Amino acid sequence: MPKYAPDDDIKLSELTFWMRPLDERAEAFARLRAEGTPRLYPDPQVPFAKPGDGYWALVRHADVLEASRKPQIFSSEPNATTVIDPPAFVQRYVNSMINMDDPRHAKIRRIVSRAFSPRMLAKAEDDVQARATRIVDELIATGPGDFVEKVAARLPVEIICDMLGIPDTLYPRVLRLTNIVLGNADPEYTGVTPEMGRIRTGLGMAKVALASRELHRLAAKLGRERMGRDTGDLTSALVNANVDGEKLTAREFGTFFLLLVVAGNETTRTAIAHGLKLFTDNPEQRELLLEDFDGRIAGAVEEIIRISTPVITFRRNLTQDYEMNGHTYRKGDKVLLFYNSANRDESVFTDPDTFDITRSPNPHVGFGGPGPHFCLGANLARREITVMFKELFTRLPDIRAAGEPDRLVSSFINGYKRLPCTFTVP
């Protein structure tokens, strides 16, 4: 039997750990970083899936970087997004390029990169400004309320849906489905409560499969409508792309479509919501930003991403024996890259728990570590966060969080479901 982590209060495989206050979680990871060797944790018990021999928790910045830079050793196959390989009825919908190594990953990335043409990216940048302006117009008209619903959740989902050619009447549906896919452990989104016992996880998986299937069907419908036609949107570019004879299969298009609407929505939404809370809790940083917004917003965006780390973790799988940081990993081992911990590593970041928009350098891994899986949408996310806060702080300079957020129950996304805000109407 594997020798698992000591039975203390740092139970990374239990959802109760991820429901603890953020400062308690940060303190727990600081303790893990201070230990001499990585900990081995047992796999969570998941219905319909066979647990393995556990996973090693990589919590140091240097280890996360090294694993990210060596995909031939730290593989994303067969799965990079969950600790346990999901059953086939889920995997068929979510097995996107994020769960692939080269050459399959490189093929899809080539096709996708060609689809993101300069014309399309320029249109997206213009659209970010127009939509941010309209969102703040409507926020002023309706008054204070839930910042997530009124602002943070709206901008990224509208941008990605517009890029894909999804009609605006479907935006609420897309948001609901992506909430289920990424909020699969949260009873609010799945209807599955802790009182349901072990079957809870299985029911949550079924909900994820149904939501993913619905998004695939939406992708298939849009793809059929655009096959052989240039409608100027990303769906048209993807289904008609042909790069040196390579094309996306129907399933590859469906899984990439799902990846875009999920990742393109949730991570930026999380960063914008955390950003308002961070500027509220650190008014001196808000004043610093407003003194020279254009000169300091780039650094502020990176620091928001570092502190909030919207995506907490990804998994890698050892293809061979490998020694790193004094520990030997064996072929077949699983590791989890804890980006949230790497972004607070005291050996890299001075005063890592301090929100400092002037921090430089800021080598955070909030968009993933270096290597082939670095976030494809990082620049768009930066643009959305920049434009949204410029619009907010220019027109509503006293906007602030009014109370504590309602946090998402998740070990994968560091999200806010709701965040009350207040401001003076100009």
Tab-separated table of C-alpha atoms in Angstrom:
chain	number	residue	atom	x	y	z
A	1	MET	CA	0.000	0.000	0.000
A	2	PRO	CA	1.287	3.518	-0.781
A	3	LYS	CA	2.376	5.637	2.155
A	4	TYR	CA	0.032	8.602	2.074
A	5	ALA	CA	0.327	12.039	3.659
A	6	PRO	CA	0.042	12.239	7.449
A	7	ASP	CA	-3.453	12.482	8.829
A	8	ASP	CA	-3.397	16.174	9.677
A	9	ASP	CA	-5.710	19.019	8.712
A	10	ILE	CA	-4.296	19.450	5.186
A	11	LYS	CA	-6.620	17.025	3.400
A	12	LEU	CA	-6.288	18.084	-0.222
A	13	SER	CA	-8.423	15.194	-1.477
A	14	GLU	CA	-11.422	16.211	0.620
A	15	LEU	CA	-13.823	18.914	-0.513
A	16	THR	CA	-14.086	20.238	3.044
A	17	PHE	CA	-10.507	21.525	2.747
A	18	TRP	CA	-11.500	23.648	-0.254
A	19	MET	CA	-14.413	25.135	1.687
A	20	ARG	CA	-12.057	26.609	4.283
A	21	PRO	CA	-11.325	30.378	4.274
A	22	LEU	CA	-8.768	31.445	1.675
A	23	ASP	CA	-6.244	32.586	4.275
A	24	GLU	CA	-6.400	29.182	5.998
A	25	ARG	CA	-5.798	27.449	2.693
A	26	ALA	CA	-2.844	29.726	1.948
A	27	GLU	CA	-1.344	28.960	5.374
A	28	ALA	CA	-1.752	25.216	4.771
A	29	PHE	CA	0.103	25.415	1.449
A	30	ALA	CA	2.862	27.458	3.088
A	31	ARG	CA	3.321	24.546	5.492
A	32	LEU	CA	3.489	22.103	2.590
A	33	ARG	CA	6.107	24.202	0.785
A	34	ALA	CA	8.229	24.243	3.933
A	35	GLU	CA	8.372	20.453	4.079
A	36	GLY	CA	11.394	18.760	2.599
A	37	THR	CA	9.592	16.306	0.323
A	38	PRO	CA	6.311	16.259	-1.601
A	39	ARG	CA	3.280	14.581	-0.069
A	40	LEU	CA	1.412	11.659	-1.590
A	41	TYR	CA	-2.371	11.982	-1.269
A	42	PRO	CA	-4.990	9.282	-1.841
A	43	ASP	CA	-7.292	9.596	-4.827
A	44	PRO	CA	-10.810	10.758	-3.981
A	45	GLN	CA	-13.514	8.114	-4.067
A	46	VAL	CA	-15.513	8.650	-7.258
A	47	PRO	CA	-18.409	6.443	-8.409
A	48	PHE	CA	-18.034	4.895	-11.886
A	49	ALA	CA	-14.262	5.451	-11.725
A	50	LYS	CA	-11.440	3.287	-10.416
A	51	PRO	CA	-9.103	5.023	-7.956
A	52	GLY	CA	-5.370	4.685	-8.454
A	53	ASP	CA	-2.430	4.863	-6.082
A	54	GLY	CA	-2.839	8.530	-5.324
A	55	TYR	CA	-1.046	11.666	-6.506
A	56	TRP	CA	1.947	13.751	-5.498
A	57	ALA	CA	1.187	17.385	-4.634
A	58	LEU	CA	3.625	19.760	-6.364
A	59	VAL	CA	3.396	22.983	-4.380
A	60	ARG	CA	6.684	24.767	-5.101
A	61	HIS	CA	7.119	27.256	-7.926
A	62	ALA	CA	10.283	25.575	-9.239
A	63	ASP	CA	8.619	22.148	-9.382
A	64	VAL	CA	5.552	23.450	-11.200
A	65	LEU	CA	7.798	25.183	-13.770
A	66	GLU	CA	9.989	22.136	-14.288
A	67	ALA	CA	7.019	19.810	-14.778
A	68	SER	CA	5.407	22.283	-17.187
A	69	ARG	CA	8.545	22.582	-19.286
A	70	LYS	CA	8.937	18.812	-19.720
A	71	PRO	CA	5.697	17.512	-21.229
A	72	GLN	CA	7.514	14.468	-22.605
A	73	ILE	CA	8.015	13.360	-18.970
A	74	PHE	CA	5.068	15.052	-17.238
A	75	SER	CA	2.356	14.097	-19.709
A	76	SER	CA	-1.153	15.495	-20.072
A	77	GLU	CA	-2.407	12.139	-21.300
A	78	PRO	CA	-4.692	10.439	-20.553
A	79	ASN	CA	-6.079	13.294	-18.492
A	80	ALA	CA	-4.930	16.647	-17.123
A	81	THR	CA	-8.057	18.143	-15.576
A	82	THR	CA	-9.241	15.681	-12.908
A	83	VAL	CA	-7.472	13.531	-10.337
A	84	ILE	CA	-9.446	10.447	-11.341
A	85	ASP	CA	-9.952	9.652	-15.025
A	86	PRO	CA	-13.638	10.346	-15.641
A	87	PRO	CA	-15.832	7.547	-16.984
A	88	ALA	CA	-16.257	7.218	-20.742
A	89	PHE	CA	-19.685	8.876	-20.746
A	90	VAL	CA	-18.007	12.086	-19.498
A	91	GLN	CA	-14.626	11.735	-21.205
A	92	ARG	CA	-16.111	11.686	-24.693
A	93	TYR	CA	-17.264	15.292	-24.251
A	94	VAL	CA	-14.365	16.808	-22.314
A	95	ASN	CA	-11.304	15.128	-23.850
A	96	SER	CA	-9.996	18.306	-25.485
A	97	MET	CA	-6.501	19.402	-26.477
A	98	ILE	CA	-5.826	20.227	-22.834
A	99	ASN	CA	-5.664	16.452	-22.249
A	100	MET	CA	-3.291	15.782	-25.138
A	101	ASP	CA	0.423	15.714	-25.830
A	102	ASP	CA	2.180	16.243	-29.140
A	103	PRO	CA	1.682	15.319	-31.912
A	104	ARG	CA	-2.121	15.385	-31.339
A	105	HIS	CA	-1.926	18.566	-29.274
A	106	ALA	CA	0.331	20.281	-31.822
A	107	LYS	CA	-2.034	19.417	-34.697
A	108	ILE	CA	-5.068	20.970	-33.018
A	109	ARG	CA	-3.095	23.976	-31.797
A	110	ARG	CA	-1.862	24.635	-35.366
A	111	ILE	CA	-5.388	24.592	-36.737
A	112	VAL	CA	-6.796	26.656	-33.901
A	113	SER	CA	-3.993	29.224	-34.056
A	114	ARG	CA	-4.625	29.728	-37.774
A	115	ALA	CA	-8.331	30.304	-37.028
A	116	PHE	CA	-7.463	33.144	-34.628
A	117	SER	CA	-6.679	35.523	-37.484
A	118	PRO	CA	-5.475	39.116	-36.916
A	119	ARG	CA	-8.821	40.355	-38.241
A	120	MET	CA	-10.756	38.263	-35.749
A	121	LEU	CA	-8.556	39.263	-32.827
A	122	ALA	CA	-8.845	42.953	-33.752
A	123	LYS	CA	-12.633	42.634	-33.833
A	124	ALA	CA	-12.590	40.932	-30.430
A	125	GLU	CA	-10.524	43.754	-28.932
A	126	ASP	CA	-12.965	46.354	-30.248
A	127	ASP	CA	-15.865	44.268	-28.980
A	128	VAL	CA	-14.389	44.139	-25.466
A	129	GLN	CA	-14.522	47.932	-25.208
A	130	ALA	CA	-18.041	48.218	-26.615
A	131	ARG	CA	-19.429	45.535	-24.323
A	132	ALA	CA	-17.642	46.848	-21.217
A	133	THR	CA	-19.142	50.272	-21.875
A	134	ARG	CA	-22.627	48.796	-22.231
A	135	ILE	CA	-22.241	46.658	-19.096
A	136	VAL	CA	-21.294	49.695	-16.994
A	137	ASP	CA	-24.153	51.691	-18.575
A	138	GLU	CA	-26.568	49.018	-17.393
A	139	LEU	CA	-24.889	48.737	-13.991
A	140	ILE	CA	-25.374	52.474	-13.434
A	141	ALA	CA	-28.979	52.249	-14.606
A	142	THR	CA	-29.882	49.344	-12.308
A	143	GLY	CA	-27.791	50.343	-9.306
A	144	PRO	CA	-25.664	48.372	-6.848
A	145	GLY	CA	-26.165	44.636	-6.507
A	146	ASP	CA	-24.345	41.411	-7.320
A	147	PHE	CA	-21.100	42.316	-9.081
A	148	VAL	CA	-20.631	38.798	-10.458
A	149	GLU	CA	-24.023	38.691	-12.154
A	150	LYS	CA	-24.017	42.301	-13.346
A	151	VAL	CA	-20.383	42.650	-14.428
A	152	ALA	CA	-17.829	39.873	-13.920
A	153	ALA	CA	-19.832	37.017	-15.440
A	154	ARG	CA	-21.211	39.042	-18.321
A	155	LEU	CA	-18.148	40.372	-20.114
A	156	PRO	CA	-16.212	37.138	-20.782
A	157	VAL	CA	-19.242	35.021	-21.690
A	158	GLU	CA	-20.519	37.660	-24.101
A	159	ILE	CA	-17.105	38.057	-25.714
A	160	ILE	CA	-16.487	34.348	-26.248
A	161	CYS	CA	-20.038	33.716	-27.445
A	162	ASP	CA	-19.767	36.558	-29.938
A	163	MET	CA	-16.425	35.229	-31.198
A	164	LEU	CA	-18.013	31.819	-31.760
A	165	GLY	CA	-21.125	33.239	-33.402
A	166	ILE	CA	-23.472	32.105	-30.613
A	167	PRO	CA	-26.681	34.207	-30.701
A	168	ASP	CA	-27.096	36.579	-27.757
A	169	THR	CA	-30.389	34.895	-26.855
A	170	LEU	CA	-28.317	31.837	-25.860
A	171	TYR	CA	-25.872	33.641	-23.537
A	172	PRO	CA	-27.807	32.715	-20.344
A	173	ARG	CA	-27.981	29.086	-21.445
A	174	VAL	CA	-24.237	28.944	-22.121
A	175	LEU	CA	-23.489	30.545	-18.740
A	176	ARG	CA	-25.768	28.049	-16.959
A	177	LEU	CA	-24.108	25.077	-18.660
A	178	THR	CA	-20.555	26.266	-18.014
A	179	ASN	CA	-21.460	26.815	-14.356
A	180	ILE	CA	-22.450	23.148	-14.139
A	181	VAL	CA	-19.318	21.893	-15.902
A	182	LEU	CA	-16.910	23.809	-13.661
A	183	GLY	CA	-19.109	24.008	-10.570
A	184	ASN	CA	-19.741	20.275	-10.525
A	185	ALA	CA	-18.989	19.997	-6.793
A	186	ASP	CA	-21.272	22.882	-5.827
A	187	PRO	CA	-24.856	21.906	-4.841
A	188	GLU	CA	-26.202	25.200	-6.201
A	189	TYR	CA	-25.264	24.264	-9.766
A	190	THR	CA	-25.862	20.532	-9.698
A	191	GLY	CA	-28.707	20.148	-7.230
A	192	VAL	CA	-26.630	17.453	-5.540
A	193	THR	CA	-26.236	17.984	-1.787
A	194	PRO	CA	-23.717	16.511	0.705
A	195	GLU	CA	-26.547	14.640	2.433
A	196	MET	CA	-26.805	12.375	-0.621
A	197	GLY	CA	-23.602	10.609	0.435
A	198	ARG	CA	-21.169	8.888	-1.919
A	199	ILE	CA	-23.706	8.830	-4.745
A	200	ARG	CA	-23.392	12.620	-4.775
A	201	THR	CA	-20.223	12.540	-6.874
A	202	GLY	CA	-21.763	10.162	-9.378
A	203	LEU	CA	-24.820	12.365	-9.789
A	204	GLY	CA	-22.523	15.370	-10.199
A	205	MET	CA	-20.687	13.568	-13.005
A	206	ALA	CA	-23.978	12.786	-14.707
A	207	LYS	CA	-24.915	16.464	-14.546
A	208	VAL	CA	-21.558	17.400	-16.074
A	209	ALA	CA	-22.041	14.870	-18.867
A	210	LEU	CA	-25.506	16.221	-19.684
A	211	ALA	CA	-24.322	19.845	-19.656
A	212	SER	CA	-21.299	18.948	-21.807
A	213	ARG	CA	-23.496	17.031	-24.254
A	214	GLU	CA	-25.770	20.065	-24.584
A	215	LEU	CA	-22.782	22.291	-25.386
A	216	HIS	CA	-21.536	19.735	-27.934
A	217	ARG	CA	-24.946	19.737	-29.606
A	218	LEU	CA	-24.884	23.523	-29.770
A	219	ALA	CA	-21.409	23.332	-31.329
A	220	ALA	CA	-22.559	20.731	-33.862
A	221	LYS	CA	-25.566	22.847	-34.880
A	222	LEU	CA	-23.466	25.987	-35.342
A	223	GLY	CA	-20.796	23.989	-37.188
A	224	ARG	CA	-23.302	22.498	-39.653
A	225	GLU	CA	-24.711	25.946	-40.381
A	226	ARG	CA	-21.242	27.297	-41.179
A	227	MET	CA	-19.715	24.378	-43.057
A	228	GLY	CA	-18.457	25.687	-46.387
A	229	ARG	CA	-19.409	29.276	-45.476
A	230	ASP	CA	-17.291	32.135	-44.169
A	231	THR	CA	-19.496	33.934	-41.661
A	232	GLY	CA	-16.604	35.816	-40.067
A	233	ASP	CA	-16.801	34.106	-36.683
A	234	LEU	CA	-14.517	31.603	-34.973
A	235	THR	CA	-16.862	28.660	-35.496
A	236	SER	CA	-16.772	29.233	-39.254
A	237	ALA	CA	-12.981	29.540	-39.198
A	238	LEU	CA	-12.578	26.338	-37.181
A	239	VAL	CA	-14.931	24.042	-39.100
A	240	ASN	CA	-13.530	25.208	-42.444
A	241	ALA	CA	-9.868	25.327	-41.422
A	242	ASN	CA	-7.447	23.228	-43.450
A	243	VAL	CA	-3.806	23.548	-42.456
A	244	ASP	CA	-1.539	21.487	-44.699
A	245	GLY	CA	-4.323	18.976	-45.198
A	246	GLU	CA	-5.189	18.804	-41.485
A	247	LYS	CA	-8.752	19.500	-40.371
A	248	LEU	CA	-10.585	19.189	-37.081
A	249	THR	CA	-12.828	16.152	-36.744
A	250	ALA	CA	-16.380	16.733	-35.519
A	251	ARG	CA	-15.410	15.508	-32.046
A	252	GLU	CA	-12.235	17.634	-31.944
A	253	PHE	CA	-14.275	20.689	-32.860
A	254	GLY	CA	-16.881	19.860	-30.218
A	255	THR	CA	-14.371	19.397	-27.420
A	256	PHE	CA	-12.457	22.556	-28.375
A	257	PHE	CA	-15.735	24.504	-28.548
A	258	LEU	CA	-16.541	23.328	-25.009
A	259	LEU	CA	-13.038	24.235	-23.827
A	260	LEU	CA	-13.399	27.741	-25.248
A	261	VAL	CA	-16.789	28.522	-23.759
A	262	VAL	CA	-15.832	27.091	-20.378
A	263	ALA	CA	-12.260	28.382	-20.021
A	264	GLY	CA	-12.984	31.632	-21.855
A	265	ASN	CA	-15.789	32.382	-19.446
A	266	GLU	CA	-14.928	31.198	-15.961
A	267	THR	CA	-11.301	32.219	-15.501
A	268	THR	CA	-11.727	35.864	-16.559
A	269	ARG	CA	-14.965	36.127	-14.607
A	270	THR	CA	-13.112	34.894	-11.514
A	271	ALA	CA	-10.231	37.329	-11.978
A	272	ILE	CA	-12.527	40.358	-12.417
A	273	ALA	CA	-14.543	39.453	-9.318
A	274	HIS	CA	-11.411	38.883	-7.225
A	275	GLY	CA	-10.000	42.140	-8.566
A	276	LEU	CA	-12.831	44.226	-7.131
A	277	LYS	CA	-12.490	42.483	-3.764
A	278	LEU	CA	-8.724	42.978	-3.755
A	279	PHE	CA	-8.986	46.694	-4.532
A	280	THR	CA	-11.666	47.041	-1.843
A	281	ASP	CA	-9.532	45.313	0.784
A	282	ASN	CA	-6.426	47.247	-0.287
A	283	PRO	CA	-7.564	50.866	-0.849
A	284	GLU	CA	-3.979	52.116	-1.043
A	285	GLN	CA	-3.497	49.910	-4.118
A	286	ARG	CA	-6.647	51.361	-5.693
A	287	GLU	CA	-5.308	54.880	-5.107
A	288	LEU	CA	-1.969	53.871	-6.574
A	289	LEU	CA	-3.675	52.533	-9.687
A	290	LEU	CA	-5.885	55.595	-10.139
A	291	GLU	CA	-2.863	57.909	-9.881
A	292	ASP	CA	-1.528	56.423	-13.149
A	293	PHE	CA	-4.031	53.928	-14.524
A	294	ASP	CA	-2.458	53.445	-17.944
A	295	GLY	CA	1.028	53.084	-16.476
A	296	ARG	CA	0.088	50.618	-13.744
A	297	ILE	CA	-2.839	48.561	-15.007
A	298	ALA	CA	-0.649	45.950	-16.716
A	299	GLY	CA	1.108	45.190	-13.440
A	300	ALA	CA	-2.216	45.248	-11.601
A	301	VAL	CA	-3.700	42.640	-13.945
A	302	GLU	CA	-0.749	40.290	-13.411
A	303	GLU	CA	-1.000	40.707	-9.649
A	304	ILE	CA	-4.751	40.024	-9.670
A	305	ILE	CA	-4.080	36.823	-11.598
A	306	ARG	CA	-1.271	35.832	-9.222
A	307	ILE	CA	-3.208	36.418	-6.016
A	308	SER	CA	-6.506	34.961	-7.218
A	309	THR	CA	-5.112	32.096	-9.356
A	310	PRO	CA	-8.479	31.329	-11.007
A	311	VAL	CA	-7.456	27.783	-12.021
A	312	ILE	CA	-6.080	26.094	-8.916
A	313	THR	CA	-4.563	22.934	-10.336
A	314	PHE	CA	-3.898	20.662	-13.289
A	315	ARG	CA	-2.666	17.085	-13.376
A	316	ARG	CA	0.331	15.494	-15.095
A	317	ASN	CA	1.270	11.827	-15.558
A	318	LEU	CA	4.823	10.449	-15.387
A	319	THR	CA	5.992	8.664	-18.536
A	320	GLN	CA	9.265	7.528	-16.939
A	321	ASP	CA	11.146	7.565	-13.655
A	322	TYR	CA	12.346	11.098	-12.912
A	323	GLU	CA	14.157	12.830	-10.069
A	324	MET	CA	13.183	16.372	-9.149
A	325	ASN	CA	13.925	18.390	-6.044
A	326	GLY	CA	15.434	15.390	-4.270
A	327	HIS	CA	12.499	13.068	-4.880
A	328	THR	CA	12.215	10.231	-7.402
A	329	TYR	CA	8.893	9.960	-9.206
A	330	ARG	CA	8.078	6.633	-10.827
A	331	LYS	CA	6.647	5.899	-14.237
A	332	GLY	CA	2.861	5.882	-13.919
A	333	ASP	CA	2.790	8.309	-10.973
A	334	LYS	CA	0.327	11.178	-11.004
A	335	VAL	CA	1.182	14.697	-9.863
A	336	LEU	CA	-1.018	17.732	-9.327
A	337	LEU	CA	0.456	21.136	-10.141
A	338	PHE	CA	-0.904	23.507	-7.499
A	339	TYR	CA	-0.652	26.895	-9.217
A	340	ASN	CA	-2.204	28.647	-6.226
A	341	SER	CA	0.682	27.476	-4.039
A	342	ALA	CA	3.376	28.196	-6.635
A	343	ASN	CA	2.045	31.754	-6.869
A	344	ARG	CA	2.656	32.247	-3.125
A	345	ASP	CA	6.114	30.656	-3.014
A	346	GLU	CA	8.274	32.679	-0.579
A	347	SER	CA	11.432	31.762	-2.456
A	348	VAL	CA	10.132	33.574	-5.548
A	349	PHE	CA	7.755	36.296	-4.317
A	350	THR	CA	8.604	38.782	-1.559
A	351	ASP	CA	5.676	39.088	0.870
A	352	PRO	CA	3.672	36.641	-1.279
A	353	ASP	CA	0.371	37.192	0.542
A	354	THR	CA	0.520	40.945	-0.096
A	355	PHE	CA	-1.404	42.441	-3.033
A	356	ASP	CA	1.120	44.730	-4.727
A	357	ILE	CA	0.305	46.061	-8.192
A	358	THR	CA	3.878	47.332	-8.611
A	359	ARG	CA	5.372	43.857	-8.077
A	360	SER	CA	8.196	43.304	-10.555
A	361	PRO	CA	9.175	40.835	-11.710
A	362	ASN	CA	6.001	38.811	-11.340
A	363	PRO	CA	6.665	35.315	-12.734
A	364	HIS	CA	3.283	33.902	-11.707
A	365	VAL	CA	1.804	30.748	-13.208
A	366	GLY	CA	-1.795	31.931	-13.162
A	367	PHE	CA	-2.108	31.153	-16.883
A	368	GLY	CA	-0.381	27.809	-16.435
A	369	GLY	CA	3.310	27.110	-16.477
A	370	PRO	CA	5.585	27.555	-19.506
A	371	GLY	CA	5.312	24.970	-22.232
A	372	PRO	CA	2.781	23.820	-24.813
A	373	HIS	CA	-0.216	24.173	-22.506
A	374	PHE	CA	0.231	27.841	-21.600
A	375	CYS	CA	-3.211	29.455	-21.796
A	376	LEU	CA	-4.202	30.192	-25.407
A	377	GLY	CA	-6.484	33.029	-24.290
A	378	ALA	CA	-4.107	34.785	-21.878
A	379	ASN	CA	-3.862	37.992	-23.916
A	380	LEU	CA	-7.614	38.208	-24.418
A	381	ALA	CA	-8.123	37.714	-20.675
A	382	ARG	CA	-5.649	40.501	-19.930
A	383	ARG	CA	-7.457	42.768	-22.368
A	384	GLU	CA	-10.863	42.043	-20.801
A	385	ILE	CA	-9.643	42.693	-17.255
A	386	THR	CA	-7.850	45.906	-18.300
A	387	VAL	CA	-10.808	47.369	-20.182
A	388	MET	CA	-13.335	46.379	-17.525
A	389	PHE	CA	-11.477	48.046	-14.672
A	390	LYS	CA	-10.721	51.153	-16.719
A	391	GLU	CA	-14.423	51.503	-17.491
A	392	LEU	CA	-15.407	50.855	-13.873
A	393	PHE	CA	-12.849	53.084	-12.162
A	394	THR	CA	-13.240	55.920	-14.687
A	395	ARG	CA	-17.021	56.071	-14.408
A	396	LEU	CA	-17.567	54.654	-10.903
A	397	PRO	CA	-14.347	55.483	-9.020
A	398	ASP	CA	-15.841	54.573	-5.637
A	399	ILE	CA	-17.207	51.148	-6.614
A	400	ARG	CA	-16.286	48.540	-4.055
A	401	ALA	CA	-17.250	45.150	-2.703
A	402	ALA	CA	-19.905	45.420	0.007
A	403	GLY	CA	-19.372	42.370	2.146
A	404	GLU	CA	-17.942	38.910	1.734
A	405	PRO	CA	-18.273	36.849	-1.458
A	406	ASP	CA	-20.283	33.659	-1.794
A	407	ARG	CA	-17.505	31.313	-2.883
A	408	LEU	CA	-17.766	28.450	-5.338
A	409	VAL	CA	-17.336	25.012	-3.762
A	410	SER	CA	-14.481	23.661	-5.881
A	411	SER	CA	-10.956	22.288	-5.715
A	412	PHE	CA	-10.392	23.354	-9.341
A	413	ILE	CA	-11.701	26.924	-9.723
A	414	ASN	CA	-11.136	29.664	-7.125
A	415	GLY	CA	-14.430	31.288	-8.015
A	416	TYR	CA	-16.969	33.692	-6.562
A	417	LYS	CA	-20.632	32.927	-7.229
A	418	ARG	CA	-21.798	36.259	-5.844
A	419	LEU	CA	-20.131	39.440	-4.621
A	420	PRO	CA	-22.279	42.385	-3.478
A	421	CYS	CA	-21.042	45.756	-4.641
A	422	THR	CA	-21.880	49.357	-3.883
A	423	PHE	CA	-21.137	52.681	-5.580
A	424	THR	CA	-22.340	56.244	-5.881
A	425	VAL	CA	-24.404	56.826	-9.016
A	426	PRO	CA	-22.886	59.788	-10.900
